[in-house]
Amino acid sequence: MTTDAPTTDLTRPGAVDLTTATDVEAVVDHARNTYAAAVVADTAGWEDGDRRRLEDLGFRGGDPRGAAVRTLDLTIADDGTPTRLLDNPALASLNGEHARFAERRGDIARYLPDVSVWTGIPERPTAADWDDVRALLGPGAVFGVGASAVLPEGWHAVEGSGGVQLTGEDIEGAPDPEAVELTPDDVPEILELIARTKPGPFLPRTIELGRYVGVRREGRLIAMAGERLHPPGWTEISAVCTDADFRGQGLGRRLVLDVAHGIRARGETPLMHAAAGNTGAIGLYQHLGFRLRERGAPRFVRVP
């Protein structure tokens, strides 16, 4: 589990009622539903019986802060891998590294409208959550939901939409000598390249989400890639595109590996998303070593 992951803290005796495990279970369930990566309890001064209640729920000791600390890791997915936060990478990002870019209503979070189109909703949305989605996004807005979200009556998935998620646990990456760092000053030219190549949404402040690199030929930006979503321990590689006049030279592959190298240097793991119908891009990413993730296929829903 990453040490910088967002956590729910039970930091003092009496923070919850341990006469029964009910309150602790409620805290854990809320943390899991809203994509916190862990629940931490500093049990200094607690009775041994109360500590055992935490351990019965899966809390374990050994945290660097001392033997009294108990931590429940919530990153483990159904397949046993530490990838559960990728089931809803937007919410995991907005409740963690990208909290400064969040606009919220209740437990619903979306990126500021000039930053990104992604919205994060809890794993098991309540009726109040769906009302908050409608109020925050407005009728007609389209957003992604995870595999376990049950749509209420009158809400429907957008036909023909969908995507895949790929994880790069085995990707090491490599710096590219032709890659140059892109800055906010480059955004007008980036938007022109995005308009020509259509890799997906890129907004005026998307560049603030992470590191973006490009290739220039004769002063002209002809290819780019960069970082977008940032769940704890992971970084998404996005906006991979090459001008039509320069395709077939391996520029997209090289820039993906350059960005992946920077992600690895931080001790994180790269991931990617692609439209389900974009078989060319999916094949390229798999050839580089990315693996399709079974639970990483979002559905897209339109607000009625």
mmCIF file of C-alpha atoms in Angstrom:
data_model
loop_
_atom_site.group_PDB
_atom_site.id
_atom_site.type_symbol
_atom_site.label_atom_id
_atom_site.label_comp_id
_atom_site.label_asym_id
_atom_site.label_seq_id
_atom_site.Cartn_x
_atom_site.Cartn_y
_atom_site.Cartn_z
ATOM 1 C CA MET A 1 0.000 0.000 0.000
ATOM 2 C CA THR A 2 1.352 3.430 -0.857
ATOM 3 C CA THR A 3 2.250 5.575 2.138
ATOM 4 C CA ASP A 4 0.825 8.730 0.571
ATOM 5 C CA ALA A 5 -2.589 7.210 -0.088
ATOM 6 C CA PRO A 6 -5.647 9.033 1.272
ATOM 7 C CA THR A 7 -6.769 7.524 4.555
ATOM 8 C CA THR A 8 -9.584 7.682 7.051
ATOM 9 C CA ASP A 9 -8.055 8.259 10.478
ATOM 10 C CA LEU A 10 -9.279 6.997 13.819
ATOM 11 C CA THR A 11 -6.610 8.806 15.783
ATOM 12 C CA ARG A 12 -7.763 8.804 19.377
ATOM 13 C CA PRO A 13 -9.502 6.567 21.904
ATOM 14 C CA GLY A 14 -13.238 7.041 21.676
ATOM 15 C CA ALA A 15 -13.182 8.154 18.036
ATOM 16 C CA VAL A 16 -15.715 5.382 17.477
ATOM 17 C CA ASP A 17 -17.819 3.347 19.864
ATOM 18 C CA LEU A 18 -16.000 0.046 20.305
ATOM 19 C CA THR A 19 -18.587 -1.493 22.586
ATOM 20 C CA THR A 20 -19.618 -3.098 19.300
ATOM 21 C CA ALA A 21 -17.839 -3.245 15.957
ATOM 22 C CA THR A 22 -20.761 -1.536 14.215
ATOM 23 C CA ASP A 23 -19.318 1.979 14.197
ATOM 24 C CA VAL A 24 -15.916 0.785 13.015
ATOM 25 C CA GLU A 25 -17.555 -1.250 10.254
ATOM 26 C CA ALA A 26 -19.493 1.849 9.171
ATOM 27 C CA VAL A 27 -16.276 3.870 8.979
ATOM 28 C CA VAL A 28 -14.573 1.130 6.977
ATOM 29 C CA ASP A 29 -17.542 0.754 4.633
ATOM 30 C CA HIS A 30 -17.676 4.491 3.963
ATOM 31 C CA ALA A 31 -13.933 4.602 3.292
ATOM 32 C CA ARG A 32 -14.172 1.670 0.886
ATOM 33 C CA ASN A 33 -17.203 3.158 -0.891
ATOM 34 C CA THR A 34 -15.524 6.539 -1.391
ATOM 35 C CA TYR A 35 -12.198 5.079 -2.537
ATOM 36 C CA ALA A 36 -10.014 5.850 0.420
ATOM 37 C CA ALA A 37 -6.991 3.581 0.289
ATOM 38 C CA ALA A 38 -6.804 2.793 3.991
ATOM 39 C CA VAL A 39 -8.254 3.273 7.445
ATOM 40 C CA VAL A 40 -5.697 4.045 10.140
ATOM 41 C CA ALA A 41 -6.197 3.897 13.908
ATOM 42 C CA ASP A 42 -3.659 5.007 16.505
ATOM 43 C CA THR A 43 -4.584 2.669 19.337
ATOM 44 C CA ALA A 44 -2.259 4.064 22.012
ATOM 45 C CA GLY A 45 -4.169 3.834 25.273
ATOM 46 C CA TRP A 46 -6.848 1.523 23.892
ATOM 47 C CA GLU A 47 -7.870 -1.634 25.723
ATOM 48 C CA ASP A 48 -6.472 -4.869 24.297
ATOM 49 C CA GLY A 49 -9.981 -6.065 23.554
ATOM 50 C CA ASP A 50 -10.646 -3.004 21.416
ATOM 51 C CA ARG A 51 -7.435 -3.587 19.483
ATOM 52 C CA ARG A 52 -8.536 -7.169 18.854
ATOM 53 C CA ARG A 53 -11.828 -5.892 17.434
ATOM 54 C CA LEU A 54 -9.850 -3.914 14.863
ATOM 55 C CA GLU A 55 -7.688 -6.921 14.060
ATOM 56 C CA ASP A 56 -10.826 -9.043 13.552
ATOM 57 C CA LEU A 57 -11.836 -6.542 10.847
ATOM 58 C CA GLY A 58 -8.473 -6.929 9.116
ATOM 59 C CA PHE A 59 -6.460 -4.104 10.715
ATOM 60 C CA ARG A 60 -2.774 -4.910 11.013
ATOM 61 C CA GLY A 61 0.132 -3.357 12.926
ATOM 62 C CA GLY A 62 3.641 -2.580 11.781
ATOM 63 C CA ASP A 63 2.986 0.907 10.457
ATOM 64 C CA PRO A 64 6.161 3.091 10.533
ATOM 65 C CA ARG A 65 4.493 5.404 13.052
ATOM 66 C CA GLY A 66 4.743 2.792 15.783
ATOM 67 C CA ALA A 67 3.434 -0.495 17.088
ATOM 68 C CA ALA A 68 0.254 1.133 18.391
ATOM 69 C CA VAL A 69 -0.900 2.035 14.880
ATOM 70 C CA ARG A 70 -3.269 -0.342 13.094
ATOM 71 C CA THR A 71 -3.882 -0.033 9.352
ATOM 72 C CA LEU A 72 -6.560 -1.591 7.154
ATOM 73 C CA ASP A 73 -5.433 -1.720 3.502
ATOM 74 C CA LEU A 74 -8.361 -1.010 1.168
ATOM 75 C CA THR A 75 -6.416 -1.185 -2.107
ATOM 76 C CA ILE A 76 -6.856 -4.917 -2.713
ATOM 77 C CA ALA A 77 -9.165 -5.750 -5.622
ATOM 78 C CA ASP A 78 -11.377 -8.813 -6.039
ATOM 79 C CA ASP A 79 -8.573 -10.622 -7.877
ATOM 80 C CA GLY A 80 -6.171 -10.124 -4.960
ATOM 81 C CA THR A 81 -4.023 -7.484 -6.653
ATOM 82 C CA PRO A 82 -3.524 -3.974 -5.157
ATOM 83 C CA THR A 83 -5.613 -2.336 -7.888
ATOM 84 C CA ARG A 84 -9.035 -1.663 -6.333
ATOM 85 C CA LEU A 85 -8.506 2.104 -6.557
ATOM 86 C CA LEU A 86 -8.437 1.692 -10.347
ATOM 87 C CA ASP A 87 -12.097 0.632 -10.341
ATOM 88 C CA ASN A 88 -12.843 4.365 -10.140
ATOM 89 C CA PRO A 89 -9.592 6.198 -10.812
ATOM 90 C CA ALA A 90 -11.264 9.611 -11.001
ATOM 91 C CA LEU A 91 -12.681 9.459 -7.473
ATOM 92 C CA ALA A 92 -9.438 8.012 -6.141
ATOM 93 C CA SER A 93 -7.558 10.896 -7.771
ATOM 94 C CA LEU A 94 -9.947 13.629 -6.650
ATOM 95 C CA ASN A 95 -9.941 12.344 -3.063
ATOM 96 C CA GLY A 96 -6.140 12.266 -3.097
ATOM 97 C CA GLU A 97 -3.433 13.815 -5.263
ATOM 98 C CA HIS A 98 -5.850 15.919 -7.333
ATOM 99 C CA ALA A 99 -8.092 17.198 -4.526
ATOM 100 C CA ARG A 100 -7.134 20.775 -5.425
ATOM 101 C CA PHE A 101 -8.846 20.359 -8.796
ATOM 102 C CA ALA A 102 -12.110 19.012 -7.351
ATOM 103 C CA GLU A 103 -15.599 20.449 -7.411
ATOM 104 C CA ARG A 104 -17.839 18.590 -4.953
ATOM 105 C CA ARG A 105 -21.392 17.972 -3.915
ATOM 106 C CA GLY A 106 -21.775 15.434 -1.108
ATOM 107 C CA ASP A 107 -19.604 12.432 -1.938
ATOM 108 C CA ILE A 108 -19.596 13.268 -5.667
ATOM 109 C CA ALA A 109 -16.481 14.903 -7.073
ATOM 110 C CA ARG A 110 -15.660 16.133 -10.533
ATOM 111 C CA TYR A 111 -12.691 17.933 -12.009
ATOM 112 C CA LEU A 112 -13.074 21.654 -12.528
ATOM 113 C CA PRO A 113 -14.670 22.138 -15.961
ATOM 114 C CA ASP A 114 -11.540 23.664 -17.513
ATOM 115 C CA VAL A 115 -9.288 20.881 -16.171
ATOM 116 C CA SER A 116 -10.846 17.525 -17.087
ATOM 117 C CA VAL A 117 -14.149 15.860 -17.979
ATOM 118 C CA TRP A 118 -13.826 13.047 -15.416
ATOM 119 C CA THR A 119 -16.312 12.645 -12.542
ATOM 120 C CA GLY A 120 -15.992 10.320 -9.556
ATOM 121 C CA ILE A 121 -18.921 8.755 -7.725
ATOM 122 C CA PRO A 122 -18.929 6.248 -4.843
ATOM 123 C CA GLU A 123 -18.652 2.554 -5.536
ATOM 124 C CA ARG A 124 -22.253 1.940 -4.459
ATOM 125 C CA PRO A 125 -24.130 5.208 -5.087
ATOM 126 C CA THR A 126 -27.172 6.013 -2.963
ATOM 127 C CA ALA A 127 -30.294 7.854 -4.133
ATOM 128 C CA ALA A 128 -28.810 11.011 -2.613
ATOM 129 C CA ASP A 129 -25.603 10.442 -4.605
ATOM 130 C CA TRP A 130 -27.536 10.279 -7.879
ATOM 131 C CA ASP A 131 -29.348 13.501 -6.943
ATOM 132 C CA ASP A 132 -25.966 15.111 -6.283
ATOM 133 C CA VAL A 133 -24.664 13.930 -9.672
ATOM 134 C CA ARG A 134 -27.645 15.560 -11.378
ATOM 135 C CA ALA A 135 -27.184 18.797 -9.440
ATOM 136 C CA LEU A 136 -23.406 18.938 -10.003
ATOM 137 C CA LEU A 137 -23.274 17.950 -13.679
ATOM 138 C CA GLY A 138 -26.652 18.999 -15.022
ATOM 139 C CA PRO A 139 -29.033 17.204 -17.431
ATOM 140 C CA GLY A 140 -27.402 15.763 -20.529
ATOM 141 C CA ALA A 141 -23.913 15.425 -19.021
ATOM 142 C CA VAL A 142 -22.098 12.147 -19.650
ATOM 143 C CA PHE A 143 -19.874 10.534 -17.007
ATOM 144 C CA GLY A 144 -18.303 7.174 -16.246
ATOM 145 C CA VAL A 145 -19.436 4.746 -13.560
ATOM 146 C CA GLY A 146 -17.789 1.658 -12.120
ATOM 147 C CA ALA A 147 -18.806 -1.937 -12.621
ATOM 148 C CA SER A 148 -20.694 -2.249 -9.325
ATOM 149 C CA ALA A 149 -22.818 0.930 -9.636
ATOM 150 C CA VAL A 150 -26.525 0.150 -10.061
ATOM 151 C CA LEU A 151 -28.267 2.748 -12.220
ATOM 152 C CA PRO A 152 -31.544 4.121 -10.843
ATOM 153 C CA GLU A 153 -34.735 4.045 -12.861
ATOM 154 C CA GLY A 154 -34.601 6.503 -15.747
ATOM 155 C CA TRP A 155 -30.794 6.555 -15.976
ATOM 156 C CA HIS A 156 -29.274 4.725 -18.947
ATOM 157 C CA ALA A 157 -25.844 3.877 -20.279
ATOM 158 C CA VAL A 158 -24.830 5.646 -23.477
ATOM 159 C CA GLU A 159 -25.044 3.130 -26.311
ATOM 160 C CA GLY A 160 -21.856 2.382 -28.163
ATOM 161 C CA SER A 161 -19.615 3.944 -25.507
ATOM 162 C CA GLY A 162 -17.161 2.201 -23.310
ATOM 163 C CA GLY A 163 -13.504 1.832 -22.735
ATOM 164 C CA VAL A 164 -10.721 -0.405 -21.539
ATOM 165 C CA GLN A 165 -8.128 0.054 -18.855
ATOM 166 C CA LEU A 166 -4.564 -1.184 -19.118
ATOM 167 C CA THR A 167 -1.996 -1.438 -16.337
ATOM 168 C CA GLY A 168 1.760 -1.269 -16.737
ATOM 169 C CA GLU A 169 3.209 -3.182 -13.809
ATOM 170 C CA ASP A 170 5.994 -4.493 -16.065
ATOM 171 C CA ILE A 171 6.657 -1.226 -17.908
ATOM 172 C CA GLU A 172 9.963 0.436 -17.048
ATOM 173 C CA GLY A 173 9.981 3.099 -19.758
ATOM 174 C CA ALA A 174 12.915 4.965 -21.227
ATOM 175 C CA PRO A 175 13.722 8.658 -21.648
ATOM 176 C CA ASP A 176 13.485 9.907 -25.216
ATOM 177 C CA PRO A 177 16.196 12.308 -26.396
ATOM 178 C CA GLU A 178 13.797 14.169 -28.682
ATOM 179 C CA ALA A 179 11.085 14.712 -26.051
ATOM 180 C CA VAL A 180 10.673 18.256 -24.720
ATOM 181 C CA GLU A 181 8.726 19.333 -21.645
ATOM 182 C CA LEU A 182 5.479 21.133 -22.458
ATOM 183 C CA THR A 183 4.257 24.057 -20.338
ATOM 184 C CA PRO A 184 1.085 26.160 -20.070
ATOM 185 C CA ASP A 185 2.609 28.465 -22.697
ATOM 186 C CA ASP A 186 2.302 25.567 -25.163
ATOM 187 C CA VAL A 187 -1.438 25.032 -24.572
ATOM 188 C CA PRO A 188 -2.657 26.879 -27.716
ATOM 189 C CA GLU A 189 -0.435 24.679 -29.892
ATOM 190 C CA ILE A 190 -1.404 21.578 -27.878
ATOM 191 C CA LEU A 191 -5.083 22.302 -28.468
ATOM 192 C CA GLU A 192 -4.429 22.648 -32.192
ATOM 193 C CA LEU A 193 -2.712 19.238 -32.249
ATOM 194 C CA ILE A 194 -5.542 17.703 -30.192
ATOM 195 C CA ALA A 195 -8.114 19.129 -32.636
ATOM 196 C CA ARG A 196 -6.271 17.557 -35.584
ATOM 197 C CA THR A 197 -5.681 14.145 -34.012
ATOM 198 C CA LYS A 198 -8.664 13.725 -31.632
ATOM 199 C CA PRO A 199 -7.102 11.478 -28.935
ATOM 200 C CA GLY A 200 -9.772 12.568 -26.425
ATOM 201 C CA PRO A 201 -10.675 15.629 -24.370
ATOM 202 C CA PHE A 202 -7.916 18.081 -23.499
ATOM 203 C CA LEU A 203 -8.946 21.311 -21.820
ATOM 204 C CA PRO A 204 -7.116 24.600 -21.146
ATOM 205 C CA ARG A 205 -5.848 23.500 -17.707
ATOM 206 C CA THR A 206 -5.399 19.760 -18.321
ATOM 207 C CA ILE A 207 -1.669 20.354 -18.527
ATOM 208 C CA GLU A 208 -1.662 21.142 -14.780
ATOM 209 C CA LEU A 209 -2.507 17.513 -13.955
ATOM 210 C CA GLY A 210 1.007 16.216 -14.573
ATOM 211 C CA ARG A 211 4.028 16.118 -16.826
ATOM 212 C CA TYR A 212 3.466 16.483 -20.580
ATOM 213 C CA VAL A 213 6.102 15.986 -23.247
ATOM 214 C CA GLY A 214 6.140 16.493 -26.988
ATOM 215 C CA VAL A 215 8.232 16.250 -30.127
ATOM 216 C CA ARG A 216 8.852 19.259 -32.338
ATOM 217 C CA ARG A 217 10.040 19.263 -35.912
ATOM 218 C CA GLU A 218 11.073 22.589 -37.409
ATOM 219 C CA GLY A 219 9.515 24.275 -34.385
ATOM 220 C CA ARG A 220 6.128 22.629 -34.893
ATOM 221 C CA LEU A 221 4.539 20.384 -32.230
ATOM 222 C CA ILE A 222 3.855 17.077 -34.011
ATOM 223 C CA ALA A 223 3.381 14.548 -31.183
ATOM 224 C CA MET A 224 2.685 14.505 -27.458
ATOM 225 C CA ALA A 225 1.761 12.437 -24.406
ATOM 226 C CA GLY A 226 1.376 13.170 -20.715
ATOM 227 C CA GLU A 227 -0.063 12.410 -17.290
ATOM 228 C CA ARG A 228 -3.707 12.790 -16.298
ATOM 229 C CA LEU A 229 -5.487 10.785 -13.557
ATOM 230 C CA HIS A 230 -3.415 10.103 -10.437
ATOM 231 C CA PRO A 231 -4.869 7.430 -8.134
ATOM 232 C CA PRO A 232 -2.578 6.697 -5.183
ATOM 233 C CA GLY A 233 0.454 4.808 -6.458
ATOM 234 C CA TRP A 234 -0.601 5.072 -10.113
ATOM 235 C CA THR A 235 -0.465 7.667 -12.889
ATOM 236 C CA GLU A 236 -2.465 7.554 -16.111
ATOM 237 C CA ILE A 237 -0.704 8.197 -19.425
ATOM 238 C CA SER A 238 -3.025 10.182 -21.667
ATOM 239 C CA ALA A 239 -3.284 12.513 -24.691
ATOM 240 C CA VAL A 240 -1.081 10.253 -26.811
ATOM 241 C CA CYS A 241 -1.248 11.616 -30.340
ATOM 242 C CA THR A 242 0.821 12.197 -33.478
ATOM 243 C CA ASP A 243 0.131 14.492 -36.410
ATOM 244 C CA ALA A 244 -1.027 12.501 -39.449
ATOM 245 C CA ASP A 245 1.999 13.645 -41.510
ATOM 246 C CA PHE A 246 4.405 12.025 -39.029
ATOM 247 C CA ARG A 247 2.729 8.734 -38.170
ATOM 248 C CA GLY A 248 4.572 5.472 -38.656
ATOM 249 C CA GLN A 249 7.771 6.761 -37.038
ATOM 250 C CA GLY A 250 7.138 5.318 -33.576
ATOM 251 C CA LEU A 251 6.692 8.720 -31.928
ATOM 252 C CA GLY A 252 3.665 7.669 -29.867
ATOM 253 C CA ARG A 253 5.458 4.588 -28.581
ATOM 254 C CA ARG A 254 8.553 6.601 -27.682
ATOM 255 C CA LEU A 255 6.593 9.275 -25.816
ATOM 256 C CA VAL A 256 4.553 6.700 -23.876
ATOM 257 C CA LEU A 257 7.797 5.119 -22.724
ATOM 258 C CA ASP A 258 9.265 8.532 -21.845
ATOM 259 C CA VAL A 259 6.254 9.411 -19.680
ATOM 260 C CA ALA A 260 6.282 5.919 -18.138
ATOM 261 C CA HIS A 261 9.948 6.379 -17.229
ATOM 262 C CA GLY A 262 9.102 9.540 -15.275
ATOM 263 C CA ILE A 263 6.248 7.762 -13.490
ATOM 264 C CA ARG A 264 8.523 4.888 -12.519
ATOM 265 C CA ALA A 265 11.142 7.338 -11.248
ATOM 266 C CA ARG A 266 8.559 8.489 -8.660
ATOM 267 C CA GLY A 267 7.990 4.891 -7.560
ATOM 268 C CA GLU A 268 4.544 4.737 -9.187
ATOM 269 C CA THR A 269 2.967 2.490 -11.833
ATOM 270 C CA PRO A 270 1.610 3.679 -15.187
ATOM 271 C CA LEU A 271 -1.900 2.932 -16.416
ATOM 272 C CA MET A 272 -3.783 3.840 -19.565
ATOM 273 C CA HIS A 273 -7.333 4.094 -20.884
ATOM 274 C CA ALA A 274 -8.506 3.665 -24.451
ATOM 275 C CA ALA A 275 -11.831 3.606 -26.260
ATOM 276 C CA ALA A 276 -12.981 0.018 -26.645
ATOM 277 C CA GLY A 277 -13.102 0.418 -30.421
ATOM 278 C CA ASN A 278 -9.597 1.848 -30.729
ATOM 279 C CA THR A 279 -8.006 -1.512 -31.423
ATOM 280 C CA GLY A 280 -4.893 0.055 -32.947
ATOM 281 C CA ALA A 281 -4.004 1.950 -29.778
ATOM 282 C CA ILE A 282 -4.892 -1.010 -27.549
ATOM 283 C CA GLY A 283 -2.658 -3.271 -29.621
ATOM 284 C CA LEU A 284 0.213 -0.785 -29.397
ATOM 285 C CA TYR A 285 -0.085 -0.498 -25.628
ATOM 286 C CA GLN A 286 -0.236 -4.279 -25.231
ATOM 287 C CA HIS A 287 2.829 -4.633 -27.447
ATOM 288 C CA LEU A 288 4.647 -2.273 -25.055
ATOM 289 C CA GLY A 289 3.739 -4.554 -22.146
ATOM 290 C CA PHE A 290 0.512 -3.046 -20.797
ATOM 291 C CA ARG A 291 -2.118 -5.561 -19.686
ATOM 292 C CA LEU A 292 -5.883 -5.303 -20.080
ATOM 293 C CA ARG A 293 -7.624 -5.164 -16.719
ATOM 294 C CA GLU A 294 -10.926 -7.008 -16.442
ATOM 295 C CA ARG A 295 -12.619 -4.508 -14.088
ATOM 296 C CA GLY A 296 -11.236 -1.464 -15.846
ATOM 297 C CA ALA A 297 -13.959 -1.057 -18.473
ATOM 298 C CA PRO A 298 -16.094 1.969 -17.488
ATOM 299 C CA ARG A 299 -19.682 2.444 -18.592
ATOM 300 C CA PHE A 300 -20.766 5.902 -19.598
ATOM 301 C CA VAL A 301 -24.097 7.266 -18.396
ATOM 302 C CA ARG A 302 -26.071 10.334 -19.437
ATOM 303 C CA VAL A 303 -27.790 12.429 -16.771
ATOM 304 C CA PRO A 304 -31.542 12.425 -17.598
#
